[in-house]
mmCIF file with all atom_site columns, C-alpha atoms in Angstrom:
data_model
loop_
_atom_site.group_PDB
_atom_site.id
_atom_site.type_symbol
_atom_site.label_atom_id
_atom_site.label_alt_id
_atom_site.label_comp_id
_atom_site.label_asym_id
_atom_site.label_entity_id
_atom_site.label_seq_id
_atom_site.pdbx_PDB_ins_code
_atom_site.Cartn_x
_atom_site.Cartn_y
_atom_site.Cartn_z
_atom_site.occupancy
_atom_site.B_iso_or_equiv
_atom_site.pdbx_formal_charge
_atom_site.auth_seq_id
_atom_site.auth_comp_id
_atom_site.auth_asym_id
_atom_site.auth_atom_id
_atom_site.pdbx_PDB_model_num
ATOM 1   C CA . UNK A 1 1   ? 130.171 88.629  132.537 1.00 59.00 ? 1   UNK A CA 1
ATOM 2   C CA . UNK A 1 2   ? 127.533 89.020  129.847 1.00 74.00 ? 2   UNK A CA 1
ATOM 3   C CA . UNK A 1 3   ? 125.088 91.792  128.994 1.00 83.00 ? 3   UNK A CA 1
ATOM 4   C CA . UNK A 1 4   ? 121.436 92.010  129.736 1.00 87.00 ? 4   UNK A CA 1
ATOM 5   C CA . UNK A 1 5   ? 119.533 91.211  126.574 1.00 87.00 ? 5   UNK A CA 1
ATOM 6   C CA . UNK A 1 6   ? 116.302 93.112  126.043 1.00 84.00 ? 6   UNK A CA 1
ATOM 7   C CA . UNK A 1 7   ? 113.594 90.647  124.914 1.00 73.00 ? 7   UNK A CA 1
ATOM 8   C CA . UNK A 1 8   ? 112.136 91.216  121.405 1.00 76.00 ? 8   UNK A CA 1
ATOM 9   C CA . UNK A 1 9   ? 109.160 93.596  121.424 1.00 73.00 ? 9   UNK A CA 1
ATOM 10  C CA . UNK A 1 10  ? 107.067 90.946  119.646 1.00 77.00 ? 10  UNK A CA 1
ATOM 11  C CA . UNK A 1 11  ? 107.047 87.220  120.167 1.00 80.00 ? 11  UNK A CA 1
ATOM 12  C CA . UNK A 1 12  ? 109.681 85.451  118.099 1.00 88.00 ? 12  UNK A CA 1
ATOM 13  C CA . UNK A 1 13  ? 108.386 83.373  115.243 1.00 94.00 ? 13  UNK A CA 1
ATOM 14  C CA . UNK A 1 14  ? 109.384 79.645  115.317 1.00 96.00 ? 14  UNK A CA 1
ATOM 15  C CA . UNK A 1 15  ? 112.768 78.844  113.883 1.00 97.00 ? 15  UNK A CA 1
ATOM 16  C CA . UNK A 1 16  ? 111.055 77.097  110.991 1.00 97.00 ? 16  UNK A CA 1
ATOM 17  C CA . UNK A 1 17  ? 107.589 78.052  109.781 1.00 95.00 ? 17  UNK A CA 1
ATOM 18  C CA . UNK A 1 18  ? 104.606 75.815  109.097 1.00 97.00 ? 18  UNK A CA 1
ATOM 19  C CA . UNK A 1 19  ? 105.002 75.748  105.328 1.00 96.00 ? 19  UNK A CA 1
ATOM 20  C CA . UNK A 1 20  ? 108.719 74.822  105.453 1.00 96.00 ? 20  UNK A CA 1
ATOM 21  C CA . UNK A 1 21  ? 108.040 72.110  108.032 1.00 96.00 ? 21  UNK A CA 1
ATOM 22  C CA . UNK A 1 22  ? 105.157 70.584  106.076 1.00 95.00 ? 22  UNK A CA 1
ATOM 23  C CA . UNK A 1 23  ? 107.288 70.478  102.976 1.00 94.00 ? 23  UNK A CA 1
ATOM 24  C CA . UNK A 1 24  ? 110.069 68.629  104.788 1.00 93.00 ? 24  UNK A CA 1
ATOM 25  C CA . UNK A 1 25  ? 107.574 66.250  106.385 1.00 93.00 ? 25  UNK A CA 1
ATOM 26  C CA . UNK A 1 26  ? 105.889 65.627  103.025 1.00 92.00 ? 26  UNK A CA 1
ATOM 27  C CA . UNK A 1 27  ? 102.533 66.801  104.342 1.00 94.00 ? 27  UNK A CA 1
ATOM 28  C CA . UNK A 1 28  ? 100.257 68.491  101.772 1.00 92.00 ? 28  UNK A CA 1
ATOM 29  C CA . UNK A 1 29  ? 96.966  68.627  103.714 1.00 93.00 ? 29  UNK A CA 1
ATOM 30  C CA . UNK A 1 30  ? 95.935  70.912  106.554 1.00 94.00 ? 30  UNK A CA 1
ATOM 31  C CA . UNK A 1 31  ? 94.699  68.157  108.893 1.00 93.00 ? 31  UNK A CA 1
ATOM 32  C CA . UNK A 1 32  ? 97.507  68.615  111.439 1.00 94.00 ? 32  UNK A CA 1
ATOM 33  C CA . UNK A 1 33  ? 98.389  72.273  110.928 1.00 96.00 ? 33  UNK A CA 1
ATOM 34  C CA . UNK A 1 34  ? 97.561  73.140  114.545 1.00 96.00 ? 34  UNK A CA 1
ATOM 35  C CA . UNK A 1 35  ? 99.680  70.290  115.956 1.00 95.00 ? 35  UNK A CA 1
ATOM 36  C CA . UNK A 1 36  ? 102.639 71.022  113.592 1.00 96.00 ? 36  UNK A CA 1
ATOM 37  C CA . UNK A 1 37  ? 102.543 74.712  114.547 1.00 96.00 ? 37  UNK A CA 1
ATOM 38  C CA . UNK A 1 38  ? 102.479 73.792  118.252 1.00 95.00 ? 38  UNK A CA 1
ATOM 39  C CA . UNK A 1 39  ? 105.420 71.363  117.808 1.00 95.00 ? 39  UNK A CA 1
ATOM 40  C CA . UNK A 1 40  ? 107.433 73.996  115.960 1.00 96.00 ? 40  UNK A CA 1
ATOM 41  C CA . UNK A 1 41  ? 106.915 76.437  118.819 1.00 95.00 ? 41  UNK A CA 1
ATOM 42  C CA . UNK A 1 42  ? 107.804 73.875  121.447 1.00 93.00 ? 42  UNK A CA 1
ATOM 43  C CA . UNK A 1 43  ? 111.043 72.903  119.683 1.00 95.00 ? 43  UNK A CA 1
ATOM 44  C CA . UNK A 1 44  ? 111.953 76.539  119.022 1.00 96.00 ? 44  UNK A CA 1
ATOM 45  C CA . UNK A 1 45  ? 111.550 77.346  122.713 1.00 93.00 ? 45  UNK A CA 1
ATOM 46  C CA . UNK A 1 46  ? 113.682 74.379  123.715 1.00 93.00 ? 46  UNK A CA 1
ATOM 47  C CA . UNK A 1 47  ? 116.542 75.211  121.314 1.00 95.00 ? 47  UNK A CA 1
ATOM 48  C CA . UNK A 1 48  ? 116.502 78.871  122.337 1.00 94.00 ? 48  UNK A CA 1
ATOM 49  C CA . UNK A 1 49  ? 116.586 77.993  125.964 1.00 92.00 ? 49  UNK A CA 1
ATOM 50  C CA . UNK A 1 50  ? 119.415 75.407  125.477 1.00 93.00 ? 50  UNK A CA 1
ATOM 51  C CA . UNK A 1 51  ? 121.601 77.603  123.304 1.00 94.00 ? 51  UNK A CA 1
ATOM 52  C CA . UNK A 1 52  ? 120.922 80.893  125.166 1.00 93.00 ? 52  UNK A CA 1
ATOM 53  C CA . UNK A 1 53  ? 120.270 82.557  121.877 1.00 94.00 ? 53  UNK A CA 1
ATOM 54  C CA . UNK A 1 54  ? 117.179 83.606  119.909 1.00 95.00 ? 54  UNK A CA 1
ATOM 55  C CA . UNK A 1 55  ? 119.020 82.397  116.714 1.00 96.00 ? 55  UNK A CA 1
ATOM 56  C CA . UNK A 1 56  ? 116.537 84.092  114.349 1.00 95.00 ? 56  UNK A CA 1
ATOM 57  C CA . UNK A 1 57  ? 117.692 87.122  112.426 1.00 93.00 ? 57  UNK A CA 1
ATOM 58  C CA . UNK A 1 58  ? 116.335 90.362  113.894 1.00 92.00 ? 58  UNK A CA 1
ATOM 59  C CA . UNK A 1 59  ? 117.096 93.553  115.817 1.00 93.00 ? 59  UNK A CA 1
ATOM 60  C CA . UNK A 1 60  ? 118.473 93.138  119.320 1.00 94.00 ? 60  UNK A CA 1
ATOM 61  C CA . UNK A 1 61  ? 119.554 95.287  122.223 1.00 94.00 ? 61  UNK A CA 1
ATOM 62  C CA . UNK A 1 62  ? 122.229 94.447  124.787 1.00 93.00 ? 62  UNK A CA 1
ATOM 63  C CA . UNK A 1 63  ? 123.050 96.479  127.917 1.00 92.00 ? 63  UNK A CA 1
ATOM 64  C CA . UNK A 1 64  ? 126.505 96.223  129.472 1.00 88.00 ? 64  UNK A CA 1
ATOM 65  C CA . UNK A 1 65  ? 126.525 97.403  133.075 1.00 83.00 ? 65  UNK A CA 1
ATOM 66  C CA . UNK A 1 66  ? 129.617 98.804  134.782 1.00 75.00 ? 66  UNK A CA 1
ATOM 67  C CA . UNK A 1 67  ? 130.330 95.615  136.694 1.00 64.00 ? 67  UNK A CA 1
ATOM 68  C CA . UNK A 1 68  ? 130.364 93.505  133.567 1.00 61.00 ? 68  UNK A CA 1
ATOM 69  C CA . UNK A 1 69  ? 133.803 92.904  132.086 1.00 58.00 ? 69  UNK A CA 1
ATOM 70  C CA . UNK A 1 70  ? 134.896 93.863  128.609 1.00 63.00 ? 70  UNK A CA 1
ATOM 71  C CA . UNK A 1 71  ? 136.651 90.902  127.052 1.00 65.00 ? 71  UNK A CA 1
ATOM 72  C CA . UNK A 1 72  ? 140.231 91.568  125.958 1.00 63.00 ? 72  UNK A CA 1
ATOM 73  C CA . UNK A 1 73  ? 142.041 89.547  123.366 1.00 61.00 ? 73  UNK A CA 1
ATOM 74  C CA . UNK A 1 74  ? 145.265 90.200  121.433 1.00 59.00 ? 74  UNK A CA 1
ATOM 75  C CA . UNK A 1 75  ? 145.736 93.556  123.152 1.00 56.00 ? 75  UNK A CA 1
ATOM 76  C CA . UNK A 1 76  ? 142.345 94.887  122.058 1.00 62.00 ? 76  UNK A CA 1
ATOM 77  C CA . UNK A 1 77  ? 138.979 95.116  123.809 1.00 69.00 ? 77  UNK A CA 1
ATOM 78  C CA . UNK A 1 78  ? 135.616 94.004  122.514 1.00 76.00 ? 78  UNK A CA 1
ATOM 79  C CA . UNK A 1 79  ? 132.056 93.481  123.653 1.00 81.00 ? 79  UNK A CA 1
ATOM 80  C CA . UNK A 1 80  ? 130.672 89.953  123.230 1.00 84.00 ? 80  UNK A CA 1
ATOM 81  C CA . UNK A 1 81  ? 127.046 90.371  122.149 1.00 90.00 ? 81  UNK A CA 1
ATOM 82  C CA . UNK A 1 82  ? 124.268 87.887  122.944 1.00 92.00 ? 82  UNK A CA 1
ATOM 83  C CA . UNK A 1 83  ? 123.206 87.274  119.373 1.00 94.00 ? 83  UNK A CA 1
ATOM 84  C CA . UNK A 1 84  ? 125.339 86.412  116.366 1.00 93.00 ? 84  UNK A CA 1
ATOM 85  C CA . UNK A 1 85  ? 126.406 86.372  113.605 1.00 93.00 ? 85  UNK A CA 1
ATOM 86  C CA . UNK A 1 86  ? 126.211 90.162  113.737 1.00 91.00 ? 86  UNK A CA 1
ATOM 87  C CA . UNK A 1 87  ? 125.146 91.737  110.402 1.00 90.00 ? 87  UNK A CA 1
ATOM 88  C CA . UNK A 1 88  ? 125.329 95.399  111.433 1.00 89.00 ? 88  UNK A CA 1
ATOM 89  C CA . UNK A 1 89  ? 125.470 97.782  114.412 1.00 89.00 ? 89  UNK A CA 1
ATOM 90  C CA . UNK A 1 90  ? 122.639 100.270 114.563 1.00 90.00 ? 90  UNK A CA 1
ATOM 91  C CA . UNK A 1 91  ? 123.895 102.391 117.506 1.00 90.00 ? 91  UNK A CA 1
ATOM 92  C CA . UNK A 1 92  ? 126.172 102.379 120.576 1.00 89.00 ? 92  UNK A CA 1
ATOM 93  C CA . UNK A 1 93  ? 125.288 104.605 123.517 1.00 90.00 ? 93  UNK A CA 1
ATOM 94  C CA . UNK A 1 94  ? 127.429 105.258 126.587 1.00 89.00 ? 94  UNK A CA 1
ATOM 95  C CA . UNK A 1 95  ? 125.539 106.504 129.651 1.00 90.00 ? 95  UNK A CA 1
ATOM 96  C CA . UNK A 1 96  ? 122.765 107.517 127.313 1.00 90.00 ? 96  UNK A CA 1
ATOM 97  C CA . UNK A 1 97  ? 124.952 109.443 124.871 1.00 89.00 ? 97  UNK A CA 1
ATOM 98  C CA . UNK A 1 98  ? 125.119 108.251 121.305 1.00 89.00 ? 98  UNK A CA 1
ATOM 99  C CA . UNK A 1 99  ? 128.628 107.248 120.258 1.00 84.00 ? 99  UNK A CA 1
ATOM 100 C CA . UNK A 1 100 ? 127.935 106.706 116.595 1.00 80.00 ? 100 UNK A CA 1
ATOM 101 C CA . UNK A 1 101 ? 128.223 103.437 114.766 1.00 77.00 ? 101 UNK A CA 1
ATOM 102 C CA . UNK A 1 102 ? 131.501 101.442 115.184 1.00 68.00 ? 102 UNK A CA 1
ATOM 103 C CA . UNK A 1 103 ? 133.100 100.363 111.960 1.00 59.00 ? 103 UNK A CA 1
ATOM 104 C CA . UNK A 1 104 ? 134.727 97.171  113.212 1.00 71.00 ? 104 UNK A CA 1
ATOM 105 C CA . UNK A 1 105 ? 133.106 93.814  114.205 1.00 75.00 ? 105 UNK A CA 1
ATOM 106 C CA . UNK A 1 106 ? 135.027 91.246  116.180 1.00 74.00 ? 106 UNK A CA 1
ATOM 107 C CA . UNK A 1 107 ? 134.716 87.842  114.470 1.00 74.00 ? 107 UNK A CA 1
ATOM 108 C CA . UNK A 1 108 ? 130.965 88.487  113.884 1.00 83.00 ? 108 UNK A CA 1
ATOM 109 C CA . UNK A 1 109 ? 130.228 87.993  117.556 1.00 84.00 ? 109 UNK A CA 1
ATOM 110 C CA . UNK A 1 110 ? 130.840 91.490  118.955 1.00 82.00 ? 110 UNK A CA 1
ATOM 111 C CA . UNK A 1 111 ? 132.253 94.907  118.465 1.00 80.00 ? 111 UNK A CA 1
ATOM 112 C CA . UNK A 1 112 ? 135.439 96.685  119.310 1.00 75.00 ? 112 UNK A CA 1
ATOM 113 C CA . UNK A 1 113 ? 135.198 98.984  122.283 1.00 74.00 ? 113 UNK A CA 1
ATOM 114 C CA . UNK A 1 114 ? 135.218 102.791 121.687 1.00 70.00 ? 114 UNK A CA 1
ATOM 115 C CA . UNK A 1 115 ? 138.439 104.301 122.905 1.00 70.00 ? 115 UNK A CA 1
ATOM 116 C CA . UNK A 1 116 ? 136.801 106.675 125.397 1.00 72.00 ? 116 UNK A CA 1
ATOM 117 C CA . UNK A 1 117 ? 135.051 103.966 127.481 1.00 77.00 ? 117 UNK A CA 1
ATOM 118 C CA . UNK A 1 118 ? 135.689 104.161 131.218 1.00 79.00 ? 118 UNK A CA 1
ATOM 119 C CA . UNK A 1 119 ? 135.322 101.103 133.593 1.00 75.00 ? 119 UNK A CA 1
ATOM 120 C CA . UNK A 1 120 ? 132.127 102.540 135.238 1.00 83.00 ? 120 UNK A CA 1
ATOM 121 C CA . UNK A 1 121 ? 130.365 103.361 131.984 1.00 86.00 ? 121 UNK A CA 1
ATOM 122 C CA . UNK A 1 122 ? 127.132 101.667 130.937 1.00 88.00 ? 122 UNK A CA 1
ATOM 123 C CA . UNK A 1 123 ? 126.873 100.759 127.246 1.00 88.00 ? 123 UNK A CA 1
ATOM 124 C CA . UNK A 1 124 ? 123.838 99.896  125.186 1.00 91.00 ? 124 UNK A CA 1
ATOM 125 C CA . UNK A 1 125 ? 124.282 98.290  121.771 1.00 91.00 ? 125 UNK A CA 1
ATOM 126 C CA . UNK A 1 126 ? 121.472 98.085  119.213 1.00 92.00 ? 126 UNK A CA 1
ATOM 127 C CA . UNK A 1 127 ? 122.286 95.694  116.378 1.00 92.00 ? 127 UNK A CA 1
ATOM 128 C CA . UNK A 1 128 ? 121.048 93.252  113.757 1.00 92.00 ? 128 UNK A CA 1
ATOM 129 C CA . UNK A 1 129 ? 122.064 89.607  114.157 1.00 93.00 ? 129 UNK A CA 1
ATOM 130 C CA . UNK A 1 130 ? 120.979 86.024  113.766 1.00 94.00 ? 130 UNK A CA 1
ATOM 131 C CA . UNK A 1 131 ? 120.324 83.464  111.016 1.00 96.00 ? 131 UNK A CA 1
ATOM 132 C CA . UNK A 1 132 ? 117.906 83.562  108.132 1.00 94.00 ? 132 UNK A CA 1
ATOM 133 C CA . UNK A 1 133 ? 117.398 80.701  107.538 1.00 94.00 ? 133 UNK A CA 1
ATOM 134 C CA . UNK A 1 134 ? 118.968 78.744  110.376 1.00 96.00 ? 134 UNK A CA 1
ATOM 135 C CA . UNK A 1 135 ? 121.916 76.525  109.284 1.00 97.00 ? 135 UNK A CA 1
ATOM 136 C CA . UNK A 1 136 ? 121.075 73.131  107.779 1.00 96.00 ? 136 UNK A CA 1
ATOM 137 C CA . UNK A 1 137 ? 122.493 71.087  110.678 1.00 96.00 ? 137 UNK A CA 1
ATOM 138 C CA . UNK A 1 138 ? 120.171 72.960  113.021 1.00 97.00 ? 138 UNK A CA 1
ATOM 139 C CA . UNK A 1 139 ? 117.335 72.422  110.602 1.00 96.00 ? 139 UNK A CA 1
ATOM 140 C CA . UNK A 1 140 ? 117.978 68.663  110.694 1.00 95.00 ? 140 UNK A CA 1
ATOM 141 C CA . UNK A 1 141 ? 117.842 68.651  114.494 1.00 95.00 ? 141 UNK A CA 1
ATOM 142 C CA . UNK A 1 142 ? 114.669 70.839  114.417 1.00 97.00 ? 142 UNK A CA 1
ATOM 143 C CA . UNK A 1 143 ? 112.835 68.525  112.016 1.00 95.00 ? 143 UNK A CA 1
ATOM 144 C CA . UNK A 1 144 ? 113.714 65.424  114.041 1.00 94.00 ? 144 UNK A CA 1
ATOM 145 C CA . UNK A 1 145 ? 112.570 66.992  117.266 1.00 95.00 ? 145 UNK A CA 1
ATOM 146 C CA . UNK A 1 146 ? 109.307 68.197  115.671 1.00 95.00 ? 146 UNK A CA 1
ATOM 147 C CA . UNK A 1 147 ? 108.623 64.695  114.507 1.00 93.00 ? 147 UNK A CA 1
ATOM 148 C CA . UNK A 1 148 ? 109.188 63.372  118.049 1.00 92.00 ? 148 UNK A CA 1
ATOM 149 C CA . UNK A 1 149 ? 106.907 66.042  119.535 1.00 93.00 ? 149 UNK A CA 1
ATOM 150 C CA . UNK A 1 150 ? 104.155 65.183  117.010 1.00 93.00 ? 150 UNK A CA 1
ATOM 151 C CA . UNK A 1 151 ? 104.535 61.537  117.913 1.00 90.00 ? 151 UNK A CA 1
ATOM 152 C CA . UNK A 1 152 ? 104.186 62.428  121.576 1.00 90.00 ? 152 UNK A CA 1
ATOM 153 C CA . UNK A 1 153 ? 100.865 64.186  120.689 1.00 90.00 ? 153 UNK A CA 1
ATOM 154 C CA . UNK A 1 154 ? 99.618  61.058  119.019 1.00 90.00 ? 154 UNK A CA 1
ATOM 155 C CA . UNK A 1 155 ? 99.829  62.475  115.510 1.00 91.00 ? 155 UNK A CA 1
ATOM 156 C CA . UNK A 1 156 ? 100.228 59.769  112.863 1.00 88.00 ? 156 UNK A CA 1
ATOM 157 C CA . UNK A 1 157 ? 101.664 61.512  109.820 1.00 86.00 ? 157 UNK A CA 1
ATOM 158 C CA . UNK A 1 158 ? 101.719 58.290  107.849 1.00 82.00 ? 158 UNK A CA 1
ATOM 159 C CA . UNK A 1 159 ? 98.013  58.836  107.137 1.00 77.00 ? 159 UNK A CA 1
ATOM 160 C CA . UNK A 1 160 ? 98.727  62.098  105.246 1.00 77.00 ? 160 UNK A CA 1
ATOM 161 C CA . UNK A 1 161 ? 102.299 61.522  104.058 1.00 65.00 ? 161 UNK A CA 1
ATOM 162 C CA . UNK A 1 162 ? 104.071 58.725  102.269 1.00 51.00 ? 162 UNK A CA 1
ATOM 163 C CA . UNK A 1 163 ? 107.493 59.938  103.530 1.00 56.00 ? 163 UNK A CA 1
ATOM 164 C CA . UNK A 1 164 ? 106.889 59.535  107.289 1.00 51.00 ? 164 UNK A CA 1
ATOM 165 C CA . UNK A 1 165 ? 106.791 56.065  108.903 1.00 49.00 ? 165 UNK A CA 1
ATOM 166 C CA . UNK A 1 166 ? 103.796 55.154  111.120 1.00 45.00 ? 166 UNK A CA 1
ATOM 167 C CA . UNK A 1 167 ? 104.114 56.390  114.699 1.00 42.00 ? 167 UNK A CA 1
ATOM 168 C CA . UNK A 1 168 ? 103.903 53.973  117.648 1.00 42.00 ? 168 UNK A CA 1
ATOM 169 C CA . UNK A 1 169 ? 100.962 54.266  119.983 1.00 43.00 ? 169 UNK A CA 1
ATOM 170 C CA . UNK A 1 170 ? 101.282 56.881  122.734 1.00 42.00 ? 170 UNK A CA 1
ATOM 171 C CA . UNK A 1 171 ? 100.991 55.453  126.184 1.00 44.00 ? 171 UNK A CA 1
ATOM 172 C CA . UNK A 1 172 ? 101.035 58.633  128.207 1.00 44.00 ? 172 UNK A CA 1
ATOM 173 C CA . UNK A 1 173 ? 101.397 62.373  127.994 1.00 40.00 ? 173 UNK A CA 1
ATOM 174 C CA . UNK A 1 174 ? 102.828 64.471  130.856 1.00 42.00 ? 174 UNK A CA 1
ATOM 175 C CA . UNK A 1 175 ? 102.568 68.174  131.489 1.00 39.00 ? 175 UNK A CA 1
ATOM 176 C CA . UNK A 1 176 ? 104.446 69.189  134.563 1.00 39.00 ? 176 UNK A CA 1
ATOM 177 C CA . UNK A 1 177 ? 103.167 67.018  137.443 1.00 40.00 ? 177 UNK A CA 1
ATOM 178 C CA . UNK A 1 178 ? 100.089 65.940  135.445 1.00 39.00 ? 178 UNK A CA 1
ATOM 179 C CA . UNK A 1 179 ? 100.220 62.594  133.635 1.00 39.00 ? 179 UNK A CA 1
ATOM 180 C CA . UNK A 1 180 ? 97.496  61.278  131.368 1.00 39.00 ? 180 UNK A CA 1
ATOM 181 C CA . UNK A 1 181 ? 97.561  57.593  130.466 1.00 41.00 ? 181 UNK A CA 1
ATOM 182 C CA . UNK A 1 182 ? 95.981  56.274  127.275 1.00 36.00 ? 182 UNK A CA 1
ATOM 183 C CA . UNK A 1 183 ? 94.690  52.821  126.517 1.00 37.00 ? 183 UNK A CA 1
ATOM 184 C CA . UNK A 1 184 ? 96.627  51.365  123.630 1.00 40.00 ? 184 UNK A CA 1
ATOM 185 C CA . UNK A 1 185 ? 95.427  48.526  121.464 1.00 39.00 ? 185 UNK A CA 1
ATOM 186 C CA . UNK A 1 186 ? 98.696  46.709  120.994 1.00 39.00 ? 186 UNK A CA 1
ATOM 187 C CA . UNK A 1 187 ? 101.807 47.914  119.241 1.00 39.00 ? 187 UNK A CA 1
ATOM 188 C CA . UNK A 1 188 ? 105.398 47.900  120.254 1.00 38.00 ? 188 UNK A CA 1
ATOM 189 C CA . UNK A 1 189 ? 105.406 49.240  123.873 1.00 34.00 ? 189 UNK A CA 1
ATOM 190 C CA . UNK A 1 190 ? 109.149 49.708  123.955 1.00 33.00 ? 190 UNK A CA 1
ATOM 191 C CA . UNK A 1 191 ? 109.112 52.008  120.946 1.00 36.00 ? 191 UNK A CA 1
ATOM 192 C CA . UNK A 1 192 ? 106.659 54.256  122.783 1.00 37.00 ? 192 UNK A CA 1
ATOM 193 C CA . UNK A 1 193 ? 109.257 55.085  125.441 1.00 39.00 ? 193 UNK A CA 1
ATOM 194 C CA . UNK A 1 194 ? 110.773 57.911  123.384 1.00 41.00 ? 194 UNK A CA 1
ATOM 195 C CA . UNK A 1 195 ? 107.416 59.448  122.741 1.00 47.00 ? 195 UNK A CA 1
ATOM 196 C CA . UNK A 1 196 ? 107.204 61.300  126.040 1.00 55.00 ? 196 UNK A CA 1
ATOM 197 C CA . UNK A 1 197 ? 106.838 65.112  125.657 1.00 61.00 ? 197 UNK A CA 1
ATOM 198 C CA . UNK A 1 198 ? 110.076 66.823  124.806 1.00 75.00 ? 198 UNK A CA 1
ATOM 199 C CA . UNK A 1 199 ? 112.272 68.404  127.505 1.00 74.00 ? 199 UNK A CA 1
ATOM 200 C CA . UNK A 1 200 ? 115.741 69.820  127.557 1.00 75.00 ? 200 UNK A CA 1
ATOM 201 C CA . UNK A 1 201 ? 117.100 66.351  128.490 1.00 82.00 ? 201 UNK A CA 1
ATOM 202 C CA . UNK A 1 202 ? 116.368 65.030  124.997 1.00 87.00 ? 202 UNK A CA 1
ATOM 203 C CA . UNK A 1 203 ? 118.584 67.711  123.501 1.00 90.00 ? 203 UNK A CA 1
ATOM 204 C CA . UNK A 1 204 ? 121.721 65.992  124.847 1.00 89.00 ? 204 UNK A CA 1
ATOM 205 C CA . UNK A 1 205 ? 121.200 63.444  122.084 1.00 90.00 ? 205 UNK A CA 1
ATOM 206 C CA . UNK A 1 206 ? 121.952 66.217  119.584 1.00 94.00 ? 206 UNK A CA 1
ATOM 207 C CA . UNK A 1 207 ? 124.785 67.850  121.553 1.00 93.00 ? 207 UNK A CA 1
ATOM 208 C CA . UNK A 1 208 ? 127.337 67.324  118.764 1.00 94.00 ? 208 UNK A CA 1
ATOM 209 C CA . UNK A 1 209 ? 125.374 69.895  116.719 1.00 95.00 ? 209 UNK A CA 1
ATOM 210 C CA . UNK A 1 210 ? 123.806 72.026  119.427 1.00 95.00 ? 210 UNK A CA 1
ATOM 211 C CA . UNK A 1 211 ? 127.111 72.714  121.229 1.00 94.00 ? 211 UNK A CA 1
ATOM 212 C CA . UNK A 1 212 ? 128.222 74.564  118.078 1.00 94.00 ? 212 UNK A CA 1
ATOM 213 C CA . UNK A 1 213 ? 125.498 77.089  118.617 1.00 95.00 ? 213 UNK A CA 1
ATOM 214 C CA . UNK A 1 214 ? 125.411 77.380  122.378 1.00 93.00 ? 214 UNK A CA 1
ATOM 215 C CA . UNK A 1 215 ? 126.363 80.807  123.723 1.00 91.00 ? 215 UNK A CA 1
ATOM 216 C CA . UNK A 1 216 ? 129.438 80.910  125.894 1.00 85.00 ? 216 UNK A CA 1
ATOM 217 C CA . UNK A 1 217 ? 127.340 82.240  128.789 1.00 79.00 ? 217 UNK A CA 1
ATOM 218 C CA . UNK A 1 218 ? 125.459 78.898  128.814 1.00 81.00 ? 218 UNK A CA 1
ATOM 219 C CA . UNK A 1 219 ? 128.728 76.952  128.762 1.00 68.00 ? 219 UNK A CA 1
ATOM 220 C CA . UNK A 1 220 ? 130.052 79.100  131.629 1.00 62.00 ? 220 UNK A CA 1
ATOM 221 C CA . UNK A 1 221 ? 126.907 78.340  133.735 1.00 58.00 ? 221 UNK A CA 1
ATOM 222 C CA . UNK A 1 222 ? 127.045 74.575  133.186 1.00 55.00 ? 222 UNK A CA 1
ATOM 223 C CA . UNK A 1 223 ? 128.247 72.716  136.320 1.00 50.00 ? 223 UNK A CA 1
ATOM 224 C CA . UNK A 1 224 ? 131.475 70.794  135.932 1.00 44.00 ? 224 UNK A CA 1
#
């Protein structure tokens, strides 16, 4: 079992910001700032949903209820936290009572369990964890997905960047059950197939990277 993760009190920023994304795309003008920002937020949401992690460095709070197991390995017990790598533990409380700050982390993904914990105790862990910046392999996936999302929006970055090839014409854009078709004046129709709005299905193309960052709770919930 895994803890309940308290959502951040403020909306999480995208995994890569506008300035960093424009630099990687070779864009120096502000023409498509709104669309690039939107694409960064879409891709961030998809990656966070797929991995089951926020990924960004920040302060997090996990609550372990009595019915949730404490993982045991090598004769010791530890709590597997929702976010990692863990930089520091701010506090651990048991049934509302502060237990002080534990001194041992477990492989940067959790903490060793205080000796006086009973099976029916509820624990709350406040801690700092996450990446800043995200690892380069994740950045590579992020940039590629942003480019695909921009193409799906009909954004042709070749007009403002010499480093991005021209985008094929967009044939349609779908949002939920709504589909809007566009008249296209030629172009390679087959290359437009991949330009549909992004969904979690497209992430399977990047599974060799994303599986490295997927939380074990997501792997446990995946049907065989």
